[in-house]
Coordinates of C-alpha atoms in Angstrom, one line a residue:
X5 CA 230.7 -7.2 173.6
X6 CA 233.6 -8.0 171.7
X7 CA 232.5 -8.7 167.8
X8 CA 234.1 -12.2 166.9
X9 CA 233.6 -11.5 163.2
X10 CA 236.8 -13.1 161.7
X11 CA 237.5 -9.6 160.0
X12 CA 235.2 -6.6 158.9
X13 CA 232.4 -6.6 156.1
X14 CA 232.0 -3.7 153.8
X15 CA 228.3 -2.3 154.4
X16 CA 226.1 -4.0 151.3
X17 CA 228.6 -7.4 150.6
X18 CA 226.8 -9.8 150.4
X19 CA 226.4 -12.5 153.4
X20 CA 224.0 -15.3 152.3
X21 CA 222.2 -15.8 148.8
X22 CA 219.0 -18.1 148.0
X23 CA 219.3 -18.5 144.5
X24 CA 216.3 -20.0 142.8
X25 CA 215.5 -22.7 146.1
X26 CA 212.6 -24.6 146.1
X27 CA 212.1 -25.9 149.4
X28 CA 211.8 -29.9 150.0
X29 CA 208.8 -29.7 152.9
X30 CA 207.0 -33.4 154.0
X31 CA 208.3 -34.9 150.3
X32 CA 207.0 -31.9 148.3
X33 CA 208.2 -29.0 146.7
X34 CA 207.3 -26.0 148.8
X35 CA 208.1 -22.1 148.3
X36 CA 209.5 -22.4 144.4
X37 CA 212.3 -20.7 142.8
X38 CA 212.4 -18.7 145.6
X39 CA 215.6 -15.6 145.6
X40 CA 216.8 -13.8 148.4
X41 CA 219.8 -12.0 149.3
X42 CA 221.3 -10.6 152.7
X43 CA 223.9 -8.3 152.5
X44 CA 225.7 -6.7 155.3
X45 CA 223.8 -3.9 157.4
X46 CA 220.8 -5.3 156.3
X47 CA 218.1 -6.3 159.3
X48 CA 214.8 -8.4 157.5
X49 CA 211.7 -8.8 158.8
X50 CA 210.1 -11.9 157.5
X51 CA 206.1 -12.1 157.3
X52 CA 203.3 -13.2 156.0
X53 CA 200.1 -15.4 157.8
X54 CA 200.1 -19.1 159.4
X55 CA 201.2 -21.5 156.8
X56 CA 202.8 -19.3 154.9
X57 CA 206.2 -20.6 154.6
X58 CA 207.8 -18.0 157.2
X59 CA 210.0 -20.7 159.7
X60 CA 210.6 -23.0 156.6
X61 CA 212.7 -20.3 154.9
X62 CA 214.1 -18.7 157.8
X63 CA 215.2 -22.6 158.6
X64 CA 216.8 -22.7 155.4
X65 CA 219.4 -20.1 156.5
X66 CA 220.6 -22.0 159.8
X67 CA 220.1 -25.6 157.7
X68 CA 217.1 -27.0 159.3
X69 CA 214.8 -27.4 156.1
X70 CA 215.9 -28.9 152.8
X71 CA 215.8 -27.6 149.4
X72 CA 215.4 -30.1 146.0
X73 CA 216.2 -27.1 143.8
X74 CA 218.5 -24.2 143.3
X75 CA 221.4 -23.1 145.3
X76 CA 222.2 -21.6 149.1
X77 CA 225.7 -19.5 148.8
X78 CA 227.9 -18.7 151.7
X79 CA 229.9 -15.4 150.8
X80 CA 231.6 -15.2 154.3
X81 CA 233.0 -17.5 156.7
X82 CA 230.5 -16.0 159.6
X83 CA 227.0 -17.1 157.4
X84 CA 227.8 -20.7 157.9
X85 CA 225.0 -22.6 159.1
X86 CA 226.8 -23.6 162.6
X87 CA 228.0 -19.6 162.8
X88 CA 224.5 -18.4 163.0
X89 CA 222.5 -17.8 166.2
X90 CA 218.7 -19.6 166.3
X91 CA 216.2 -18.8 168.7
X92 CA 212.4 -20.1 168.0
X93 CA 209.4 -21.4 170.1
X94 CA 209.5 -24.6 169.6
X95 CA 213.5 -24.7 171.1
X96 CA 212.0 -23.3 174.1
X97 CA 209.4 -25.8 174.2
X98 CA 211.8 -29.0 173.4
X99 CA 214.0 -27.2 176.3
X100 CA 210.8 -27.5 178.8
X101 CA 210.1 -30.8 177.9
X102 CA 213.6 -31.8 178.4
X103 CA 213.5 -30.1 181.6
X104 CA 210.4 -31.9 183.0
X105 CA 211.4 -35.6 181.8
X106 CA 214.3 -34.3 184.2
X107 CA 212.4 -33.7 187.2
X108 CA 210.7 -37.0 186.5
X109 CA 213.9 -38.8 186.8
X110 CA 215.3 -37.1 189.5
X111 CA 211.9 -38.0 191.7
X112 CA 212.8 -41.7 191.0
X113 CA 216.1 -41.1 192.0
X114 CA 215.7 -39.1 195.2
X115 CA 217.3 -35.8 193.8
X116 CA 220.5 -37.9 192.9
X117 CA 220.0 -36.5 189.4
X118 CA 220.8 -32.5 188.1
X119 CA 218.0 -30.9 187.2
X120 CA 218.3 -28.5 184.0
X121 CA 219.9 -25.3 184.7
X122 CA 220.3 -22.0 183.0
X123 CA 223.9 -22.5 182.1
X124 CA 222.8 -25.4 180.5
X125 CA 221.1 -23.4 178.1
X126 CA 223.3 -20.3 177.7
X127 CA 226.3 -22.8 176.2
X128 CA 224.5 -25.8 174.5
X129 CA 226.5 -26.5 171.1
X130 CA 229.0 -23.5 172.3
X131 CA 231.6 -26.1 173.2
X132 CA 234.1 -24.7 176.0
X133 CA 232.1 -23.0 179.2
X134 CA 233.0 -19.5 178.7
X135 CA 230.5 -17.1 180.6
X136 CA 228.5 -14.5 178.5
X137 CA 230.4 -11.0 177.9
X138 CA 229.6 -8.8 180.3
X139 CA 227.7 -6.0 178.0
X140 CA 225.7 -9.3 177.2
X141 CA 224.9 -10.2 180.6
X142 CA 224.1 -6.2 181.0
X143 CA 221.7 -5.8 177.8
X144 CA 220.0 -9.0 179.1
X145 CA 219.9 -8.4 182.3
X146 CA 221.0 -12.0 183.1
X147 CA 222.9 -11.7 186.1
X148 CA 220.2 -12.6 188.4
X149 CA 219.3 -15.9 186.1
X150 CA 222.9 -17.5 185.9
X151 CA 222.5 -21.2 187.6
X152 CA 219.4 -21.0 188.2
X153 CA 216.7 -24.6 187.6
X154 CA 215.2 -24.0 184.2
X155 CA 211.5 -24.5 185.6
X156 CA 211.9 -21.9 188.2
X157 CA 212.3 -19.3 185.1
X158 CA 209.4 -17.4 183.6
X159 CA 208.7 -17.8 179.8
X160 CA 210.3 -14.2 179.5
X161 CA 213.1 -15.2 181.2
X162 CA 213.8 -18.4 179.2
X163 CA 213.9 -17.0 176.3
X164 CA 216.3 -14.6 177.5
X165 CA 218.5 -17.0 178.3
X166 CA 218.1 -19.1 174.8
X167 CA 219.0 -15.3 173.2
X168 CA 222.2 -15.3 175.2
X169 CA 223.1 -18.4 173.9
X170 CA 222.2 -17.7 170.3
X171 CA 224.0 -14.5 170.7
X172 CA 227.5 -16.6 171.9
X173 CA 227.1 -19.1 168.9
X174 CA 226.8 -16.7 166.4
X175 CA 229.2 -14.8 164.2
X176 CA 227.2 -11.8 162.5
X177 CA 223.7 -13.0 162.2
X178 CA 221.0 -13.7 164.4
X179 CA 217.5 -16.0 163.1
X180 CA 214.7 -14.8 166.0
X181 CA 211.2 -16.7 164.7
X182 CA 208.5 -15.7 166.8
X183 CA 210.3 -14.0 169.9
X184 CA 207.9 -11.9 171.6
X185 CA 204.9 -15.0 171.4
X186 CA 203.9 -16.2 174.9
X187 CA 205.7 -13.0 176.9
X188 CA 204.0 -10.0 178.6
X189 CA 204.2 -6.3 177.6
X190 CA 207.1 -5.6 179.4
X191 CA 209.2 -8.4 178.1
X192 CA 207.8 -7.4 174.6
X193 CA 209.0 -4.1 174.6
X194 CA 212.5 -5.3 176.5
X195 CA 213.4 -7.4 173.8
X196 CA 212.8 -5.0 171.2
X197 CA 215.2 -3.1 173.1
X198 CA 217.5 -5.5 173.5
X199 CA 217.5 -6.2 169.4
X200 CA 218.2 -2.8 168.9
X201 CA 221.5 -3.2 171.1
X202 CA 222.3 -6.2 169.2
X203 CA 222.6 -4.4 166.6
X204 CA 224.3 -1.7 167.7
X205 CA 227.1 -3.9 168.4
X206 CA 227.6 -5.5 165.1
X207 CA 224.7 -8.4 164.7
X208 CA 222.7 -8.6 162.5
X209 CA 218.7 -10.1 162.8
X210 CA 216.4 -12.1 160.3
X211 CA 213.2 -11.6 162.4
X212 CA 209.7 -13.3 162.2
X213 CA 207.1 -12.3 163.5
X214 CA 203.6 -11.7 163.7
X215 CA 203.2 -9.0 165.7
X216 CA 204.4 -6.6 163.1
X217 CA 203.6 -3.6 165.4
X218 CA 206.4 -4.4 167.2
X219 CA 209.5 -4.1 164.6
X220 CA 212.5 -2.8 166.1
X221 CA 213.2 0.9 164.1
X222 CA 216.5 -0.6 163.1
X223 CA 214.4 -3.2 160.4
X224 CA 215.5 -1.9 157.6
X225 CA 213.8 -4.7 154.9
X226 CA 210.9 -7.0 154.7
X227 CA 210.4 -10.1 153.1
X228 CA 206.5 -10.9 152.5
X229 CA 205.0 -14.5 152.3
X230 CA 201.7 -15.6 151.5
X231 CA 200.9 -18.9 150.1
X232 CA 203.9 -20.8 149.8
X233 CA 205.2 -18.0 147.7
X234 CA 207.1 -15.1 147.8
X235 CA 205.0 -11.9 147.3
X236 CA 207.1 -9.3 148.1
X237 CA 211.0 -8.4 149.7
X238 CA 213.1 -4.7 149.8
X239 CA 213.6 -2.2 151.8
X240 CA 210.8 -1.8 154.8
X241 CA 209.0 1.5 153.6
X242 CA 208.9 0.5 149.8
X243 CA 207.9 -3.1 150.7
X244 CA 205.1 -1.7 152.7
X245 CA 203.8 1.1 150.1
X246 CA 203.2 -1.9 147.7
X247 CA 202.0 -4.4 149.9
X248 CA 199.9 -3.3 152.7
X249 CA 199.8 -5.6 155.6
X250 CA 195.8 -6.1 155.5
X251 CA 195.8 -7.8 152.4
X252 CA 198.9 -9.9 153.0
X253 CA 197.0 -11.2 156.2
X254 CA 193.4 -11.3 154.5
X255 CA 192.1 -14.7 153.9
X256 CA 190.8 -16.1 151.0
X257 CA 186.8 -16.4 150.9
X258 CA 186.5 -14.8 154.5
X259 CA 183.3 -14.2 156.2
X260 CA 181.1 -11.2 157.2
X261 CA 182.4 -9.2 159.6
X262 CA 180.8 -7.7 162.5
X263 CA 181.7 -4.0 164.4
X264 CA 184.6 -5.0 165.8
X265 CA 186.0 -6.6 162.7
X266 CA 186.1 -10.0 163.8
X267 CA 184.0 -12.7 161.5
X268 CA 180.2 -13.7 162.4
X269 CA 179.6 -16.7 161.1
X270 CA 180.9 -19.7 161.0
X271 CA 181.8 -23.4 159.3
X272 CA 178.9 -25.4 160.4
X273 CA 176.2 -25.3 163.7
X274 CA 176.5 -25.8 167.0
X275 CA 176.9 -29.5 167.3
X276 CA 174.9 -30.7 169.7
X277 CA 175.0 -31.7 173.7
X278 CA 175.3 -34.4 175.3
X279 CA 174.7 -33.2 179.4
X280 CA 172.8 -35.8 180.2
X281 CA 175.5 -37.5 182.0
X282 CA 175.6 -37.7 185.9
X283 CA 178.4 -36.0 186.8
X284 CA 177.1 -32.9 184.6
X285 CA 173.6 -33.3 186.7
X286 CA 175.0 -33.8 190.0
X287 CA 176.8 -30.8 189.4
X288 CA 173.9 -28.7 188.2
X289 CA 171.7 -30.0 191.1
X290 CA 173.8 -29.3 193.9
X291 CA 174.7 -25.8 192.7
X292 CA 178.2 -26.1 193.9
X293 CA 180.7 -23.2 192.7
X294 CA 182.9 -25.0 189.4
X295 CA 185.9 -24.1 191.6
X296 CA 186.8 -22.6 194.8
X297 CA 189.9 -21.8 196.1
X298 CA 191.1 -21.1 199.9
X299 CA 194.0 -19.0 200.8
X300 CA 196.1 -21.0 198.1
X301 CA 199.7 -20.9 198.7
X302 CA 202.5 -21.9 196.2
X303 CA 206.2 -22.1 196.3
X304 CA 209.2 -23.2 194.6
X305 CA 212.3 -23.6 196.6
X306 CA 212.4 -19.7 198.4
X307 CA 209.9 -18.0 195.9
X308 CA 206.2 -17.7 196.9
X309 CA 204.8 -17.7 193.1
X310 CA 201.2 -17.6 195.0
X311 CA 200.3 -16.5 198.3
X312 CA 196.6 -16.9 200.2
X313 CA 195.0 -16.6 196.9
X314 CA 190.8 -17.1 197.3
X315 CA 189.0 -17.3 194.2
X316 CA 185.3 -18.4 193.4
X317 CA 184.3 -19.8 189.6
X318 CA 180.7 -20.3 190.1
X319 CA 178.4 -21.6 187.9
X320 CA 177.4 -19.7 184.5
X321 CA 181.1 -17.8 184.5
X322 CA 183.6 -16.9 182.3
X323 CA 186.6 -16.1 183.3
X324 CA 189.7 -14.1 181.9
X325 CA 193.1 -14.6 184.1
X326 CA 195.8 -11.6 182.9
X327 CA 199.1 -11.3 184.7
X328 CA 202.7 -10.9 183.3
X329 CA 205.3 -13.5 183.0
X330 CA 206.1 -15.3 186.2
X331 CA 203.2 -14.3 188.2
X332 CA 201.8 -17.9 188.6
X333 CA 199.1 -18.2 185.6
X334 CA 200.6 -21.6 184.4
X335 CA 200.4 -22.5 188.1
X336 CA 197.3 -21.8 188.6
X337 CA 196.6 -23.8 185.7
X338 CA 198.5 -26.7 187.0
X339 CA 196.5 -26.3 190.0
X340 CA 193.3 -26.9 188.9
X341 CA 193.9 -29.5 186.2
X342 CA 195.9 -31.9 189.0
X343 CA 199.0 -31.6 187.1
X344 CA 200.5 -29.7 190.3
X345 CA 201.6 -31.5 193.3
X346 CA 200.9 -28.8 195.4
X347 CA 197.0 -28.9 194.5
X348 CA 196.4 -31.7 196.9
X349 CA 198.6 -29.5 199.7
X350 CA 195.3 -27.0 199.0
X351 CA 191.9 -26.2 200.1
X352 CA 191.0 -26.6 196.4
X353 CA 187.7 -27.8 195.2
X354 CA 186.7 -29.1 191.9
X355 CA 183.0 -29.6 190.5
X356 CA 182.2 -29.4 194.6
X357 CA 184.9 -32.2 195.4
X358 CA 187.6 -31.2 197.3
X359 CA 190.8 -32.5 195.8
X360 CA 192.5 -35.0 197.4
X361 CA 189.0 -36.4 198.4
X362 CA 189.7 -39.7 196.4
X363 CA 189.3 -38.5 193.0
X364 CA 192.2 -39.8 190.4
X365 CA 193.4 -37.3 188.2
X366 CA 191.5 -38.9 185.1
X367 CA 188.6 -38.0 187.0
X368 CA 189.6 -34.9 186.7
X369 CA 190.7 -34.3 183.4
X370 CA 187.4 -35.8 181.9
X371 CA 185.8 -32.8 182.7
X372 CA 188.3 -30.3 181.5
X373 CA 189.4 -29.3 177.7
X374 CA 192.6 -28.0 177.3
X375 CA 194.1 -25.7 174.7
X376 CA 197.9 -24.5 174.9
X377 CA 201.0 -24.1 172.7
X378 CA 203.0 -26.6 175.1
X379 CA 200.3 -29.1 174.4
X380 CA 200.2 -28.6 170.8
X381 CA 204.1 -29.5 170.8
X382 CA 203.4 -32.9 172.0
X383 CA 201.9 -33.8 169.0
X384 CA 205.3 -34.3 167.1
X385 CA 204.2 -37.9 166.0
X386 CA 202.5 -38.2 162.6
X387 CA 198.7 -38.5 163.3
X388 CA 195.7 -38.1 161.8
X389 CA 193.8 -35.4 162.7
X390 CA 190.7 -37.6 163.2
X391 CA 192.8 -39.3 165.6
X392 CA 194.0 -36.0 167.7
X393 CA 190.2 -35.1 168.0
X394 CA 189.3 -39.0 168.9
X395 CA 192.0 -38.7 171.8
X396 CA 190.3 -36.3 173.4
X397 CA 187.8 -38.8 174.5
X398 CA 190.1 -40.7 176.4
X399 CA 192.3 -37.8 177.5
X400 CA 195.8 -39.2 175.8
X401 CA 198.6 -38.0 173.3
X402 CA 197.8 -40.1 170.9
X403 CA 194.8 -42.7 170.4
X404 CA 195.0 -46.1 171.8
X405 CA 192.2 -47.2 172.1
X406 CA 188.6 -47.3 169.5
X407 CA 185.9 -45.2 169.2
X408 CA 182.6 -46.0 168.9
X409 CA 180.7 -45.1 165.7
X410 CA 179.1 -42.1 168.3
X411 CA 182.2 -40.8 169.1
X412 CA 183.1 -41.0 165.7
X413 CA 180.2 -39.0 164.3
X414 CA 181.0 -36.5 167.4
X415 CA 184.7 -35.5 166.6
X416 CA 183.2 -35.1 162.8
X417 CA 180.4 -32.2 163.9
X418 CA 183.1 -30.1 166.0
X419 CA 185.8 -30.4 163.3
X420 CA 182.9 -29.1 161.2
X421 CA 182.2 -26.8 163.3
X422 CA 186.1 -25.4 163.4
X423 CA 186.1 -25.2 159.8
X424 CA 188.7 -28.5 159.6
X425 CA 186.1 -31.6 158.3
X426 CA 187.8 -31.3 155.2
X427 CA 191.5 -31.9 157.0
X428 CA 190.3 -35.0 158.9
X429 CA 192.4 -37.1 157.3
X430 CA 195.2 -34.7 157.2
X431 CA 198.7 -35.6 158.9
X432 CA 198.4 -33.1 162.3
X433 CA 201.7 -32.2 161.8
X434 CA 201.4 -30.7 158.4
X435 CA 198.5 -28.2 158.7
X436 CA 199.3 -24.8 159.3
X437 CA 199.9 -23.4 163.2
X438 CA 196.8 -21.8 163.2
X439 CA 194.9 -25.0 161.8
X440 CA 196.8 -27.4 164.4
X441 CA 194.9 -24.5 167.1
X442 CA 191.2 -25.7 165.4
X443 CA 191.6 -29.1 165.6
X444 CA 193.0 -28.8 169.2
X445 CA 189.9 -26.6 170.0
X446 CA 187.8 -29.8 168.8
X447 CA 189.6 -32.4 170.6
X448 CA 189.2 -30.3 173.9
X449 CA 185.3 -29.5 173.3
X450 CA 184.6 -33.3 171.5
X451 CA 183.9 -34.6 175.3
X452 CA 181.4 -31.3 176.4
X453 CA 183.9 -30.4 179.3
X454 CA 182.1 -28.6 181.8
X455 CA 185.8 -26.3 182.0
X456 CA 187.7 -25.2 179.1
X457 CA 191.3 -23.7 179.7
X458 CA 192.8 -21.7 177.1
X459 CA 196.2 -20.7 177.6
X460 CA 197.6 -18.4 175.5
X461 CA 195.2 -20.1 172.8
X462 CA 196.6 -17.1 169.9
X463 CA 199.7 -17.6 170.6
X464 CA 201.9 -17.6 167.9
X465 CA 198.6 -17.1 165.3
X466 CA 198.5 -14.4 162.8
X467 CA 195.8 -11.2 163.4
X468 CA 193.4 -13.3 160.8
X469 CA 193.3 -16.5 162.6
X470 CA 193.6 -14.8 166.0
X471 CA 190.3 -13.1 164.9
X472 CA 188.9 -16.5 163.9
X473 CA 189.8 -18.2 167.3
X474 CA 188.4 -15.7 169.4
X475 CA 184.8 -15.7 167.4
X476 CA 184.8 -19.3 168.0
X477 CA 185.2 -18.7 171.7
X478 CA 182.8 -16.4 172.1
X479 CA 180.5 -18.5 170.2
X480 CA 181.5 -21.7 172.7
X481 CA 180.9 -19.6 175.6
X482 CA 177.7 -17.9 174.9
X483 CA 175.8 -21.1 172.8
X484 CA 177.2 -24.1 175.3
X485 CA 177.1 -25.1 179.3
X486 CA 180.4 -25.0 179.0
X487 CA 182.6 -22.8 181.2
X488 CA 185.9 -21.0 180.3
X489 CA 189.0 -19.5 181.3
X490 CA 190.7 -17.6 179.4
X491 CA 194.6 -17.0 180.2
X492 CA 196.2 -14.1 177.8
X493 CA 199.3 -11.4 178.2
X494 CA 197.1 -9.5 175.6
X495 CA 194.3 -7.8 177.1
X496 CA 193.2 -7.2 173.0
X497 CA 192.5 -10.2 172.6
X498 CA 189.9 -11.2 175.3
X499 CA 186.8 -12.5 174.2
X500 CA 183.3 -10.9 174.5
X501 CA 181.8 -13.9 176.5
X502 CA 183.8 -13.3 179.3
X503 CA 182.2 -12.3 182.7
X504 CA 185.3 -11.8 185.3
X505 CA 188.8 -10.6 185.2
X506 CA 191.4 -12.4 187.4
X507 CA 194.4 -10.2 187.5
X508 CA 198.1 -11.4 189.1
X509 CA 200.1 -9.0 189.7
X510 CA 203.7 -11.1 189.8
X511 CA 204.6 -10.4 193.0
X512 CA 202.9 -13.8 194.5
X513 CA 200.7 -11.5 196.9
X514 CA 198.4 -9.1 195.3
X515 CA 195.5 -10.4 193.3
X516 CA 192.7 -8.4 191.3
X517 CA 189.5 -10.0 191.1
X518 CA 186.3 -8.2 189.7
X519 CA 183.3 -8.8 186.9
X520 CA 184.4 -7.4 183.3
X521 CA 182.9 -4.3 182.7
X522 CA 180.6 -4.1 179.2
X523 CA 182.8 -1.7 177.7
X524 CA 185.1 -4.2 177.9
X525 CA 183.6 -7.1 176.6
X526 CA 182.2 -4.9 173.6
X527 CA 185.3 -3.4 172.6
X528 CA 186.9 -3.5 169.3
X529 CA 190.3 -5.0 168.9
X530 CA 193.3 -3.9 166.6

């Protein structure tokens, strides 16, 4: 890949200086007097826990967040804020949200409209169509992706793509927040490979991430946040001597831990139940399974994402779904929540109703709670986090509608109960990732679903909070009627409650479906 560095860098000039900034963050200071240099060679890791300050820094160096204090310099032509390539989660998810307000239109319009391709990705802001390099193309392996409709395209394979195009609209240096969140193992590793042959060729990476295990060997400094303050930067090894990563992720006033390390108590009790309703007893009398697939087919376009898949959920189970990128997890999601047109195309059954049987999809999603990173990006508007938690009565981004002083009391015991009572009146939008996960927990349990769907529910959460989550699960599913599943790409990070183990292989035609041993479902995790 030709390097289209306007001329070469002597190894330590400086690119880019923060000079005393003090961030400017919801109309208050944020991150004060904070200095930082990157000089040429140099590849930073930036961490430090949710909340910390980690994308509002990083943001500073491609101009997304303001600063009120200090001063940003420039030393070369190629650290200009439109010269530097930006990849994050929450452009994929804007991306897939743009993508499916596309296939919305186009169904009103009989397919008149273009749906949202790969290309369209690979050169947004690049100006002129040129295609990608072909050592680019090679390192990405993105031949077989070029044209393709974006929602055929596995998380892995999207953010591929999104790389490419970071990679063309950048000079020298690359800003990667988050990368290997929401992929599988193999795509993990692959793009760790791939940074390395990035910078082989002449880039140069700002990197965060909370999967610290994963650093590419060619990291050569570290940048540690905790706080809203800078606690530590340097070179990797010193960095780490001084500042081990345990207590940069510990919290503050954290509770007992058991053998495996994760925490044992909690905020506040078990709120309590309200099953006395008569869909929960119909469904306990007739003893129905929760969910029952029949040889379950799925396709888009030529690809068979599922093929004659039968699967049983009966009552009193927990169950975890594993399965790398691509092999139909979301899908199956989609599936059973109604958002899937090819559900009701299905022998698919629901609380013992087959679907399609006259059931609206309100029905439906009454009596499932639903935890995801997509979902939590569709709370971009600024409401309370009372509110967030009261919408998950009526099953709606946003509320619209009143609650009654019961309802009221309800969403009050579960925030409790997450830890967040003290946030209720908190804008949603400015808690921490890992506190927006809590209150989302609440909202989906405020209703006592008889199905809770966590996808990827640690996603993007640091090891402390990803500890904290999955405590909280176990506790759900072993203290409430309420039934999970569980979807991860870490097997880590399953929780204890968990009965069964649904395993897709990617392929669309080989399934693995057995109970979860208890060596499992006692194991410690890292």
């Amino acid at each position: 890949m030709t390097n289209p560095t306007p001329h070469d860098i002597a190894p330590g000039s400086p690119l880019i200086t923060l000079e005393n900034v003090t961030l400017r963050l919801r109309d208050r200071p944020f991150l004060p007097k904070t200095r930082w240099q990157i000089r040429s060679g140099e590849n930073w890791a930036v961490l430090g826990p949710n909340g910390a300050g980690k994308t509002a820094l990083t943001g500073v160096l491609v101009g997304r967040t303001p600063y009120s204090e200090g001063r940003v310099i420039r030393h070369e032509g190629s650290a200009d804020i439109h010269r530097i390539g930006y990849l994050s989660l929450e452009l994929q998810e804007n991306w897939l949200a743009a993508a499916e307000r596309a296939e919305t239109a186009r169904s009103f319009s009989n397919g008149a409209d273009e749906p949202i391709r790969s290309t369209d990705l690979l050169h947004a802001d690049t100006g002129p169509r040129h295609p990608p390099p072909h050592d680019l193309l090679s390192l990405l392996e993105l031949e077989p992706l070029m044209n393709k409709e974006l929602r055929s395209l596995s998380t892995g394979e999207i953010r591929r793509v999104l790389l490419a195009g970071a990679v063309m609209r950048s000079e020298r240096l690359l800003v990667l927040d988050e990368p290997f969140e929401g992929v599988d193992s193999g795509a993990r590793e692959h793009f760790r490979h791939i940074m390395t042959g990035l910078i082989r060729m002449g880039r140069q990476i700002v990197l965060v991430t909370h999967r610290f295990q994963l650093l590419p060997e060619a990291i050569s400094h570290v940048l540690c946040l905790k706080d809203g303050r800078l606690v530590a930067r340097g070179p990797l090894e010193k960095v780490l001597s001084e500042q081990p990563l345990s207590r940069l992720y510990e919290k503050p006033g954290r509770r007992s831990t058991g053998a495996a390390g994760r925490p044992t108590g909690r905020p506040s009790p078990m709120p309590p139940r309200d099953a006395s309703g008569p869909e929960n007893r119909r469904h306990r009398a007739n003893g129905s399974p929760t969910l029952e697939m029949n040889d379950v087919t799925v396709r888009h376009g030529n690809r068979c994402i599922l093929k004659n898949l039968n699967w049983t959920v009966r009552a009193g189970e927990h169950w975890g779904v594993l399965g790398p990128n691509g092999a139909g997890k979301t899908t199956l999601l989609n599936l059973i929540s109604g958002d899937h047109l090819q559900a009701y195309a299905n022998d698919i059954f629901l609380f013992g109703h087959r679907r399609g049987s006259g059931e609206s999809i309100w029905d439906i999603k009454s009596r499932i709670g639903l935890v995801s990173s997509e979902f939590q990006f569709r709370f971009n508007r600024p409401f309370r986090v009372r509110d967030v938690v009261h919408s998950g009565f009526f099953d709606s981004v946003g509320l619209y509608r009143s609650v009654t002083r019961h309802q009221a009391n309800a969403a009050m015991r579960w925030l409790a109960f997450f830890g967040m009572a003290e946030k209720a009146a908190s804008v949603f939008n400015r808690l921490s990732y890992g506190e927006k996960r809590l209150v989302l927990l609440a909202r989906a349990m405020v209703k006592n679903p008889n199905l809770l769907i966590l996808d990827e529910p640690c996603q993007g959460l640091d090891p402390a909070n990803r500890r904290v989550i999955i405590d909280l699960v176990d506790t759900i599913g072993m203290e409430t009627p309420t039934q999970i599943l569980y979807v991860t790409h870490h097997e880590y990070e399953l929780p204890s409650c968990l009965t069964h183990i649904l395993a897709l292989d990617g392929s669309g035609g080989s399934t693995i479906i057995r109970p979860r041993f208890k060596s499992e479902r006692h194991a410690a995790r890292p």
